[in-house]
Tab-separated table of C-alpha atoms in Angstrom:
chain	number	residue	atom	x	y	z
A	102	MET	CA	-161.173	-197.414	114.693
A	103	SER	CA	-158.014	-197.465	112.539
A	104	GLU	CA	-156.161	-194.614	110.875
A	105	LYS	CA	-157.721	-193.420	107.640
A	106	LEU	CA	-156.997	-191.532	104.453
A	107	VAL	CA	-159.875	-189.373	103.241
A	108	ILE	CA	-160.022	-187.783	99.793
A	109	VAL	CA	-160.928	-184.165	100.547
A	110	ARG	CA	-160.525	-182.797	97.000
A	111	GLY	CA	-160.764	-184.603	93.681
A	112	GLN	CA	-163.060	-186.780	91.588
A	113	GLU	CA	-163.837	-189.116	94.511
A	114	LYS	CA	-164.150	-186.494	97.247
A	115	GLY	CA	-165.366	-188.002	100.521
A	116	ARG	CA	-164.112	-191.531	99.877
A	117	GLU	CA	-162.340	-193.094	102.878
A	118	PHE	CA	-159.676	-195.793	103.098
A	119	ASP	CA	-158.756	-197.649	106.305
A	120	LEU	CA	-155.012	-198.113	106.791
A	121	THR	CA	-154.355	-201.779	107.529
A	122	GLY	CA	-151.165	-203.805	107.733
A	123	THR	CA	-147.834	-202.029	107.538
A	124	ARG	CA	-147.501	-201.128	103.824
A	125	MET	CA	-150.030	-199.823	101.292
A	126	THR	CA	-149.704	-198.360	97.792
A	127	LEU	CA	-151.503	-195.355	96.338
A	128	GLY	CA	-152.041	-194.828	92.605
A	129	SER	CA	-154.293	-195.126	89.580
A	130	ASP	CA	-153.809	-198.890	89.113
A	131	GLU	CA	-156.760	-200.956	90.273
A	132	ASP	CA	-154.465	-203.325	92.176
A	133	CYS	CA	-153.213	-200.457	94.380
A	134	SER	CA	-154.300	-200.692	98.016
A	135	ILE	CA	-155.663	-197.145	97.781
A	136	PRO	CA	-156.841	-196.391	94.206
A	137	VAL	CA	-156.791	-192.687	93.263
A	138	HIS	CA	-158.047	-191.824	89.776
A	139	ASP	CA	-157.353	-188.106	89.453
A	140	GLU	CA	-155.352	-186.300	86.804
A	141	GLY	CA	-151.619	-186.450	87.418
A	142	VAL	CA	-151.749	-189.695	89.448
A	143	VAL	CA	-149.674	-192.503	87.894
A	144	GLY	CA	-150.000	-196.271	88.232
A	145	SER	CA	-148.135	-196.830	91.476
A	146	HIS	CA	-147.672	-193.269	92.655
A	147	ALA	CA	-146.757	-193.447	96.355
A	148	VAL	CA	-146.246	-195.836	99.246
A	149	ILE	CA	-147.454	-195.431	102.830
A	150	GLU	CA	-145.628	-197.514	105.440
A	151	LYS	CA	-145.919	-197.918	109.206
A	152	GLU	CA	-142.627	-197.716	111.075
A	153	ASN	CA	-142.246	-197.613	114.873
A	154	GLY	CA	-145.927	-196.830	115.295
A	155	ALA	CA	-145.979	-193.915	112.814
A	156	TRP	CA	-147.090	-193.765	109.175
A	157	TYR	CA	-144.674	-192.441	106.550
A	158	LEU	CA	-145.577	-191.402	102.996
A	159	ARG	CA	-142.974	-191.680	100.202
A	160	PRO	CA	-143.108	-191.447	96.376
A	161	ALA	CA	-142.923	-194.890	94.769
A	162	ALA	CA	-140.447	-193.502	92.227
A	163	ALA	CA	-138.163	-190.470	92.270
A	164	GLU	CA	-140.062	-188.798	89.423
A	165	ASN	CA	-143.475	-189.145	91.123
A	166	LEU	CA	-144.612	-185.871	92.616
A	167	VAL	CA	-145.973	-185.898	96.182
A	168	GLN	CA	-146.725	-182.482	97.685
A	169	PHE	CA	-147.344	-181.294	101.224
A	170	ASP	CA	-148.186	-177.654	101.973
A	171	GLU	CA	-147.655	-176.904	98.254
A	172	HIS	CA	-144.047	-178.229	98.354
A	173	PRO	CA	-142.636	-181.498	96.954
A	174	VAL	CA	-141.620	-184.043	99.615
A	175	HIS	CA	-139.551	-187.221	99.474
A	176	GLU	CA	-140.722	-188.440	102.884
A	177	LEU	CA	-143.584	-187.236	105.060
A	178	ARG	CA	-144.341	-188.385	108.595
A	179	LEU	CA	-148.134	-188.272	108.770
A	180	GLU	CA	-149.788	-186.579	111.720
A	181	HIS	CA	-153.486	-186.099	112.271
A	182	GLY	CA	-154.960	-183.564	109.878
A	183	ALA	CA	-152.044	-183.615	107.425
A	184	VAL	CA	-153.258	-183.029	103.849
A	185	PHE	CA	-151.001	-184.126	100.993
A	186	GLN	CA	-151.443	-183.992	97.226
A	187	LEU	CA	-151.108	-186.621	94.505
A	188	GLY	CA	-151.748	-185.007	91.138
A	189	ARG	CA	-155.050	-183.165	91.442
A	190	ALA	CA	-156.218	-185.242	94.424
A	191	HIS	CA	-155.876	-184.055	98.031
A	192	LEU	CA	-155.918	-186.676	100.814
A	193	ARG	CA	-156.168	-186.131	104.558
A	194	PHE	CA	-154.711	-188.389	107.242
A	195	VAL	CA	-157.059	-188.996	110.211
A	196	THR	CA	-156.146	-190.749	113.461
A	197	PRO	CA	-158.484	-192.529	115.910
A	198	ARG	CA	-158.098	-189.665	118.395
A	199	ALA	CA	-159.899	-187.462	115.892
A	200	ALA	CA	-163.245	-189.020	116.778
A	201	ILE	CA	-165.752	-186.261	117.513
A	202	GLU	CA	-167.248	-186.666	120.950
A	203	ILE	CA	-169.793	-183.909	120.538
A	204	ASN	CA	-171.938	-185.092	117.637
A	205	PRO	CA	-172.234	-182.562	114.809
A	206	LEU	CA	-175.773	-181.386	114.238
A	207	ALA	CA	-177.383	-182.641	111.050
A	208	GLY	CA	-178.669	-180.214	108.438
A	209	GLU	CA	-177.998	-176.546	107.855
A	210	GLY	CA	-180.472	-175.381	110.457
A	211	ILE	CA	-180.858	-176.485	114.064
A	212	GLU	CA	-184.227	-177.934	114.971
A	213	ASN	CA	-183.767	-178.897	118.620
A	214	GLN	CA	-182.269	-175.760	120.132
A	215	GLU	CA	-182.306	-177.033	123.710
A	216	GLU	CA	-180.279	-180.090	122.715
A	217	ALA	CA	-177.897	-177.907	120.701
A	218	VAL	CA	-177.353	-175.565	123.666
A	219	GLU	CA	-176.556	-178.509	125.911
A	220	GLN	CA	-174.121	-179.918	123.336
A	221	LEU	CA	-172.313	-176.597	123.093
A	222	ARG	CA	-172.105	-176.269	126.870
A	223	GLN	CA	-170.653	-179.771	127.148
A	224	ALA	CA	-168.182	-179.026	124.347
A	225	HIS	CA	-167.047	-175.849	126.098
A	226	ASP	CA	-166.508	-177.663	129.396
A	227	GLN	CA	-164.531	-180.463	127.732
A	228	ILE	CA	-162.400	-178.006	125.733
A	229	GLN	CA	-161.588	-176.081	128.909
A	230	GLU	CA	-160.626	-179.321	130.636
A	231	GLN	CA	-158.419	-180.499	127.758
A	232	VAL	CA	-156.594	-177.182	127.334
A	233	SER	CA	-156.173	-176.763	131.103
A	234	SER	CA	-154.287	-180.051	131.209
A	235	ILE	CA	-151.592	-178.418	129.019
A	236	ILE	CA	-151.902	-174.652	129.629
A	237	ILE	CA	-151.669	-173.714	133.296
A	238	GLY	CA	-153.861	-170.740	134.167
A	239	GLN	CA	-155.100	-168.266	131.507
A	240	GLN	CA	-158.695	-169.530	131.858
A	241	GLU	CA	-160.199	-166.117	131.112
A	242	VAL	CA	-158.026	-165.734	128.009
A	243	LEU	CA	-159.083	-169.141	126.702
A	244	ASN	CA	-162.743	-168.374	127.371
A	245	GLN	CA	-162.558	-165.106	125.425
A	246	ILE	CA	-160.858	-166.845	122.480
A	247	LEU	CA	-163.623	-169.462	122.376
A	248	VAL	CA	-166.287	-166.755	122.536
A	249	ALA	CA	-164.646	-164.999	119.570
A	250	LEU	CA	-164.457	-168.287	117.633
A	251	PHE	CA	-168.152	-169.080	118.021
A	252	ALA	CA	-169.079	-165.447	117.271
A	253	ARG	CA	-166.986	-165.469	114.039
A	254	GLY	CA	-164.676	-162.801	115.424
A	255	HIS	CA	-160.912	-162.353	115.783
A	256	CYS	CA	-158.683	-161.472	118.736
A	257	LEU	CA	-155.798	-159.095	119.304
A	258	ILE	CA	-153.682	-160.472	122.153
A	259	ILE	CA	-151.327	-158.161	124.031
A	260	GLY	CA	-148.773	-159.684	126.369
A	261	VAL	CA	-145.070	-159.944	127.048
A	262	PRO	CA	-143.081	-162.839	125.502
A	263	GLY	CA	-143.066	-166.240	127.169
A	264	LEU	CA	-146.708	-166.461	128.286
A	265	ALA	CA	-147.632	-169.498	126.117
A	266	LYS	CA	-149.495	-167.643	123.353
A	267	THR	CA	-148.134	-169.927	120.614
A	268	LEU	CA	-148.664	-173.084	122.664
A	269	MET	CA	-152.267	-172.079	123.365
A	270	VAL	CA	-152.985	-171.792	119.632
A	271	ARG	CA	-151.414	-175.206	118.954
A	272	VAL	CA	-153.364	-176.892	121.748
A	273	LEU	CA	-156.621	-175.173	120.767
A	274	SER	CA	-156.180	-176.232	117.133
A	275	GLY	CA	-155.683	-179.818	118.257
A	276	VAL	CA	-158.676	-179.883	120.590
A	277	LEU	CA	-160.916	-178.393	117.897
A	278	ASP	CA	-159.580	-180.706	115.167
A	279	LEU	CA	-158.634	-177.663	113.070
A	280	GLU	CA	-155.549	-176.757	111.099
A	281	GLY	CA	-153.399	-174.123	112.790
A	282	LYS	CA	-150.490	-172.099	111.407
A	283	ARG	CA	-148.179	-169.375	112.673
A	284	ILE	CA	-146.771	-166.362	110.847
A	285	GLN	CA	-143.888	-164.434	112.390
A	286	PHE	CA	-144.360	-160.883	111.122
A	287	THR	CA	-141.163	-159.039	110.201
A	288	PRO	CA	-140.437	-155.673	108.529
A	289	ASP	CA	-139.575	-157.348	105.193
A	290	LEU	CA	-142.735	-159.499	105.000
A	291	MET	CA	-144.729	-158.857	101.813
A	292	PRO	CA	-148.501	-159.387	101.293
A	293	SER	CA	-147.861	-162.285	98.882
A	294	ASP	CA	-145.815	-164.017	101.604
A	295	ILE	CA	-148.991	-164.550	103.616
A	296	THR	CA	-151.714	-164.700	100.946
A	297	GLY	CA	-149.853	-166.714	98.300
A	298	THR	CA	-148.742	-166.084	94.728
A	299	ASP	CA	-149.048	-167.492	91.214
A	300	ILE	CA	-146.181	-169.699	90.043
A	301	LEU	CA	-145.494	-171.003	86.538
A	302	GLU	CA	-145.325	-174.792	86.346
A	303	GLU	CA	-145.121	-177.410	83.613
A	304	ASP	CA	-147.503	-180.358	83.491
A	305	SER	CA	-145.491	-183.589	83.660
A	306	VAL	CA	-147.896	-185.352	81.274
A	307	THR	CA	-148.847	-182.755	78.634
A	308	HIS	CA	-145.747	-180.525	79.066
A	309	THR	CA	-147.952	-177.449	78.882
A	310	ARG	CA	-147.167	-174.501	81.115
A	311	GLN	CA	-149.696	-172.692	83.213
A	312	PHE	CA	-149.903	-170.537	86.312
A	313	ARG	CA	-150.956	-172.208	89.537
A	314	PHE	CA	-151.852	-170.339	92.716
A	315	ASN	CA	-149.536	-171.376	95.551
A	316	ARG	CA	-151.553	-170.795	98.712
A	317	GLY	CA	-149.876	-168.940	101.549
A	318	PRO	CA	-150.083	-169.660	105.301
A	319	LEU	CA	-153.241	-167.542	105.485
A	320	PHE	CA	-155.170	-170.590	104.243
A	321	THR	CA	-155.790	-172.263	107.584
A	322	ASN	CA	-158.448	-172.409	110.305
A	323	VAL	CA	-156.582	-170.912	113.270
A	324	LEU	CA	-153.845	-168.404	112.441
A	325	LEU	CA	-151.394	-167.003	114.982
A	326	ALA	CA	-150.213	-163.665	113.571
A	327	ASP	CA	-147.227	-163.137	115.841
A	328	GLU	CA	-146.190	-159.506	116.458
A	329	ILE	CA	-148.480	-158.053	113.806
A	330	ASN	CA	-147.194	-154.538	114.511
A	331	ARG	CA	-143.697	-155.478	113.278
A	332	THR	CA	-144.756	-155.611	109.623
A	333	PRO	CA	-145.496	-152.644	107.298
A	334	PRO	CA	-149.080	-151.379	106.805
A	335	LYS	CA	-149.317	-152.969	103.333
A	336	THR	CA	-148.943	-156.468	104.764
A	337	GLN	CA	-151.133	-155.636	107.773
A	338	ALA	CA	-153.857	-154.524	105.357
A	339	ALA	CA	-153.657	-157.825	103.434
A	340	LEU	CA	-154.274	-159.767	106.635
A	341	LEU	CA	-157.033	-157.470	107.848
A	342	GLU	CA	-158.801	-157.627	104.477
A	343	ALA	CA	-158.781	-161.414	104.658
A	344	MET	CA	-160.169	-161.228	108.216
A	345	GLN	CA	-163.068	-159.049	107.084
A	346	GLU	CA	-163.882	-160.629	103.705
A	347	ARG	CA	-162.711	-164.180	104.564
A	348	ARG	CA	-161.253	-164.484	101.088
A	349	VAL	CA	-158.079	-163.591	99.210
A	350	THR	CA	-157.767	-161.960	95.794
A	351	ALA	CA	-154.600	-162.581	93.769
A	352	ALA	CA	-153.987	-161.806	90.081
A	353	GLY	CA	-157.686	-161.124	89.545
A	354	SER	CA	-158.855	-164.446	91.047
A	355	THR	CA	-160.663	-164.816	94.359
A	356	TYR	CA	-160.003	-167.711	96.735
A	357	ASP	CA	-162.200	-168.463	99.755
A	358	LEU	CA	-160.426	-169.094	103.038
A	359	PRO	CA	-161.145	-172.285	105.007
A	360	GLN	CA	-164.036	-172.052	107.441
A	361	PRO	CA	-164.080	-171.521	110.336
A	362	PHE	CA	-161.349	-168.887	110.229
A	363	LEU	CA	-159.949	-167.383	113.434
A	364	VAL	CA	-157.045	-164.921	113.617
A	365	LEU	CA	-155.184	-164.464	116.890
A	366	ALA	CA	-152.823	-161.529	116.402
A	367	THR	CA	-150.259	-160.726	119.088
A	368	GLN	CA	-148.470	-157.535	120.057
A	369	ASN	CA	-145.530	-157.069	122.400
A	370	PRO	CA	-146.313	-154.086	124.673
A	371	ILE	CA	-142.638	-153.550	125.579
A	372	GLU	CA	-140.548	-153.047	122.435
A	373	GLN	CA	-142.119	-150.387	120.243
A	374	GLU	CA	-138.991	-149.312	118.321
A	375	GLY	CA	-139.270	-150.048	114.613
A	376	THR	CA	-142.925	-151.074	114.785
A	377	TYR	CA	-145.955	-150.055	112.745
A	378	PRO	CA	-148.868	-149.571	115.179
A	379	LEU	CA	-152.256	-150.649	113.853
A	380	PRO	CA	-154.432	-147.676	112.835
A	381	GLU	CA	-157.664	-147.120	114.730
A	382	ALA	CA	-159.817	-148.278	111.800
A	383	GLN	CA	-157.906	-151.557	111.592
A	384	LEU	CA	-158.057	-152.161	115.323
A	385	ASP	CA	-161.835	-152.069	114.973
A	386	ARG	CA	-161.686	-155.287	112.897
A	387	PHE	CA	-160.800	-157.280	116.014
A	388	MET	CA	-163.710	-158.410	118.137
A	389	PHE	CA	-161.656	-158.599	121.339
A	390	CYS	CA	-158.455	-157.047	122.627
A	391	ILE	CA	-157.202	-159.555	125.199
A	392	HIS	CA	-154.570	-158.722	127.802
A	393	ILE	CA	-152.472	-161.683	128.971
A	394	ASN	CA	-151.090	-161.078	132.444
A	395	TYR	CA	-148.320	-162.816	134.348
A	396	PRO	CA	-149.321	-166.069	136.100
A	397	SER	CA	-149.815	-166.179	139.844
A	398	ALA	CA	-146.965	-167.386	142.066
A	399	LYS	CA	-148.539	-170.824	142.492
A	400	GLU	CA	-149.245	-171.150	138.758
A	401	GLU	CA	-145.721	-170.058	137.839
A	402	GLN	CA	-144.183	-172.625	140.182
A	403	ARG	CA	-146.286	-175.346	138.542
A	404	ILE	CA	-145.359	-174.102	135.051
A	405	LEU	CA	-141.653	-174.336	135.868
A	406	LEU	CA	-142.025	-177.901	137.133
A	407	GLU	CA	-144.187	-179.092	134.217
A	408	THR	CA	-142.156	-177.530	131.399
A	409	THR	CA	-138.708	-178.681	132.525
A	410	ARG	CA	-139.413	-182.397	132.456
A	411	ASP	CA	-139.652	-184.819	129.522
A	412	PHE	CA	-143.287	-184.500	128.538
A	413	GLN	CA	-145.169	-184.772	125.240
A	414	TRP	CA	-148.699	-183.425	125.394
A	415	GLU	CA	-151.640	-185.042	123.660
A	416	VAL	CA	-155.293	-184.008	123.552
A	417	ASP	CA	-158.580	-185.509	122.395
A	418	ARG	CA	-160.192	-183.792	119.426
A	419	LEU	CA	-163.688	-182.758	120.435
A	420	LEU	CA	-165.191	-180.650	117.628
A	421	ASP	CA	-164.605	-180.571	113.890
A	422	ALA	CA	-165.062	-177.675	111.473
A	423	ASP	CA	-168.640	-178.607	110.500
A	424	SER	CA	-169.753	-178.719	114.148
A	425	ILE	CA	-168.203	-175.304	114.850
A	426	LEU	CA	-169.914	-173.773	111.805
A	427	ARG	CA	-173.278	-175.078	112.990
A	428	PHE	CA	-172.714	-173.711	116.479
A	429	GLN	CA	-171.795	-170.358	114.918
A	430	HIS	CA	-175.147	-170.506	113.149
A	431	LEU	CA	-176.849	-171.301	116.459
A	432	VAL	CA	-175.351	-168.167	118.037
A	433	ARG	CA	-177.104	-165.987	115.445
A	434	GLN	CA	-180.449	-167.548	116.409
A	435	VAL	CA	-180.283	-166.441	120.055
A	436	PRO	CA	-182.940	-163.728	120.582
A	437	VAL	CA	-182.106	-160.382	122.198
A	438	SER	CA	-184.783	-158.136	123.707
A	439	ASP	CA	-185.100	-154.416	122.990
A	440	HIS	CA	-184.251	-153.818	126.648
A	441	VAL	CA	-180.854	-155.544	126.319
A	442	ALA	CA	-180.076	-153.965	122.942
A	443	LEU	CA	-180.846	-150.546	124.451
A	444	HIS	CA	-178.311	-151.158	127.221
A	445	ALA	CA	-175.608	-152.107	124.675
A	446	SER	CA	-176.405	-148.929	122.741
A	447	GLU	CA	-176.192	-146.801	125.877
A	448	LEU	CA	-172.788	-148.251	126.755
A	449	ILE	CA	-171.198	-147.480	123.391
A	450	ARG	CA	-172.844	-144.035	123.122
A	451	ALA	CA	-171.454	-143.173	126.547
A	452	THR	CA	-167.912	-143.594	125.148
A	453	ARG	CA	-168.320	-140.769	122.617
A	454	PRO	CA	-167.150	-137.283	123.672
A	455	GLY	CA	-169.730	-134.589	123.089
A	456	GLU	CA	-172.744	-136.916	123.088
A	457	PRO	CA	-175.577	-135.982	125.492
A	458	GLU	CA	-175.395	-139.489	126.994
A	459	SER	CA	-171.655	-139.395	127.734
A	460	PRO	CA	-170.424	-138.480	131.234
A	461	GLU	CA	-168.122	-135.530	131.869
A	462	PHE	CA	-164.956	-137.638	132.312
A	463	VAL	CA	-165.365	-139.065	128.775
A	464	SER	CA	-165.041	-135.602	127.217
A	465	ARG	CA	-162.096	-134.931	129.520
A	466	TRP	CA	-160.123	-138.096	128.685
A	467	LEU	CA	-161.160	-139.352	125.223
A	468	ARG	CA	-160.576	-138.146	121.655
A	469	TRP	CA	-162.873	-140.689	119.998
A	470	GLY	CA	-165.355	-143.244	121.226
A	471	ALA	CA	-166.530	-146.639	119.972
A	472	GLY	CA	-168.439	-147.143	116.722
A	473	THR	CA	-171.526	-149.214	116.022
A	474	ARG	CA	-169.477	-152.381	115.441
A	475	ALA	CA	-168.685	-152.354	119.169
A	476	GLY	CA	-172.383	-152.756	119.939
A	477	GLN	CA	-172.676	-155.617	117.460
A	478	TYR	CA	-169.784	-157.451	119.099
A	479	LEU	CA	-171.224	-156.811	122.575
A	480	LEU	CA	-174.437	-158.569	121.545
A	481	LEU	CA	-172.631	-161.439	119.809
A	482	ALA	CA	-170.313	-162.000	122.785
A	483	ALA	CA	-173.317	-162.038	125.128
A	484	LYS	CA	-175.110	-164.552	122.890
A	485	VAL	CA	-172.141	-166.923	122.933
A	486	HIS	CA	-171.723	-166.415	126.688
A	487	VAL	CA	-175.271	-167.525	127.491
A	488	LEU	CA	-174.993	-170.575	125.202
A	489	LEU	CA	-171.726	-171.657	126.818
A	490	ASN	CA	-173.512	-171.477	130.151
A	491	GLY	CA	-176.477	-173.555	128.965
A	492	ARG	CA	-178.971	-170.686	128.549
A	493	PHE	CA	-180.826	-169.192	125.588
A	494	ASN	CA	-181.735	-165.740	126.919
A	495	VAL	CA	-179.468	-162.681	127.085
A	496	SER	CA	-179.521	-160.250	130.020
A	497	CYS	CA	-177.856	-156.882	130.560
A	498	SER	CA	-175.288	-158.499	132.865
A	499	ASP	CA	-174.189	-160.707	129.948
A	500	ILE	CA	-173.608	-157.564	127.893
A	501	ARG	CA	-171.477	-156.008	130.638
A	502	GLU	CA	-169.407	-159.211	130.981
A	503	TYR	CA	-167.455	-158.458	127.789
A	504	ALA	CA	-167.391	-154.658	127.825
A	505	LEU	CA	-163.642	-154.530	128.592
A	506	PRO	CA	-162.294	-156.728	125.759
A	507	VAL	CA	-164.763	-155.203	123.261
A	508	LEU	CA	-164.242	-151.527	124.132
A	509	ARG	CA	-160.648	-151.164	125.378
A	510	HIS	CA	-159.183	-150.927	121.840
A	511	ARG	CA	-162.054	-148.885	120.408
A	512	ILE	CA	-161.718	-145.812	122.611
A	513	PHE	CA	-158.762	-143.455	122.220
A	514	PRO	CA	-157.454	-141.425	125.156
A	515	ASN	CA	-156.134	-137.896	124.705
A	516	PHE	CA	-153.054	-136.247	126.196
A	517	THR	CA	-154.889	-135.389	129.418
A	518	ALA	CA	-155.598	-139.055	130.128
A	519	ALA	CA	-151.991	-139.999	129.361
A	520	SER	CA	-150.624	-137.288	131.639
A	521	GLU	CA	-152.900	-138.410	134.483
A	522	GLY	CA	-152.042	-142.089	134.008
A	523	VAL	CA	-155.598	-143.057	133.043
A	524	THR	CA	-155.851	-146.208	130.888
A	525	THR	CA	-158.656	-147.340	128.598
A	526	ASP	CA	-159.542	-150.062	131.112
A	527	ASP	CA	-159.995	-147.389	133.797
A	528	ILE	CA	-162.318	-145.424	131.515
A	529	VAL	CA	-164.395	-148.485	130.545
A	530	ASN	CA	-164.800	-149.470	134.204
A	531	GLN	CA	-165.978	-145.951	135.066
A	532	ILE	CA	-168.444	-146.039	132.157
A	533	LEU	CA	-169.837	-149.324	133.482
A	534	GLU	CA	-170.355	-147.675	136.868
A	535	HIS	CA	-171.983	-144.628	135.284
A	536	VAL	CA	-174.348	-146.425	132.855
A	537	LYS	CA	-176.967	-148.346	134.786
A	538	GLU	CA	-179.328	-150.974	133.428
A	539	PRO	CA	-182.372	-149.349	131.766
A	540	GLU	CA	-185.681	-149.721	133.534
A	541	TYR	CA	-188.424	-151.742	131.899
């Protein structure tokens, strides 16, 4: 299989071109190696050349507009997944390593559920293996991120700097054949900096002026929102609205975000000066709150050896966006019994002070407990968990497996808990001991 260019937006959407030889032309002329007949594409618009094993894209003439990430470019080194624009046409560069090993399921629905469960289990195992070859340790963190992805959730990651949070997002995006971007949140970041804004441009052919929406970094599949608590509430709200609605509204127009869409927001637990902590209602938008701990002594020794030598990592791409969307649909088809749903309800009701079901220590240590969304995420996490383990039935133990990441940011300790050194993890663990499985 050779490298390809695929038209992903335009009049000939879906058309593919194999890249052969060392030089090919793109344009509206029929004698071009890669004919593109969209508005704004001129006769011989651009040239793609192979140099030292890599493909480079350049405009055929200085006045020809070639855009990448909404910005004009004079030379672009093509990497897998890169999408560039000629006129109104968008083309994507695909490498042989992008071949999908887990076949996407045909159709909107899933007919053979047993086969689908086995495919998802195999995909999970292969993803773990690929990421583990780059990221040393952090297996539980990776597993929780994958669970959130397949459950259509988002993650808040809390950990000190230097624990490979950014690298994990890059590797995960590569393994899943998804586009990944990173936003470094700062106090001067505005909502339009992440969502995008309208710009006035002149058409090179008709010389008419019109507004065009310049998409921000929010338009991606996997977004690393680094240090989300460093930006003001207005910008936080723009991100959290996009997480909930999976769309962006600008100047009265609505734009759908790419699917799947996963936000991994990070917080530094050390430096809190000059930060804007997320309000309780906004914390509830995150499916999981994941704590990244320091590596073990053996893992840290291996990290030091691996990261201080000349090494360029490379991974196989195992799942594409369509396959992930179908697996997300499969998750919603997993049945849950009344018995299991009752246990999830009992767990979240036990977190609420003043409720008859809550133990005495909850009223002593908590101001507020978890809302109904916590129960929804408990069930969804359990559904993904059983599928990743090759099963199609959910038990109470599967519900309890993800109680910590689902509940730790949804319960709010009072001053008594703080003075006694009691953390939310301590309270959740005590609730798990107190609330037993319901009898049939």
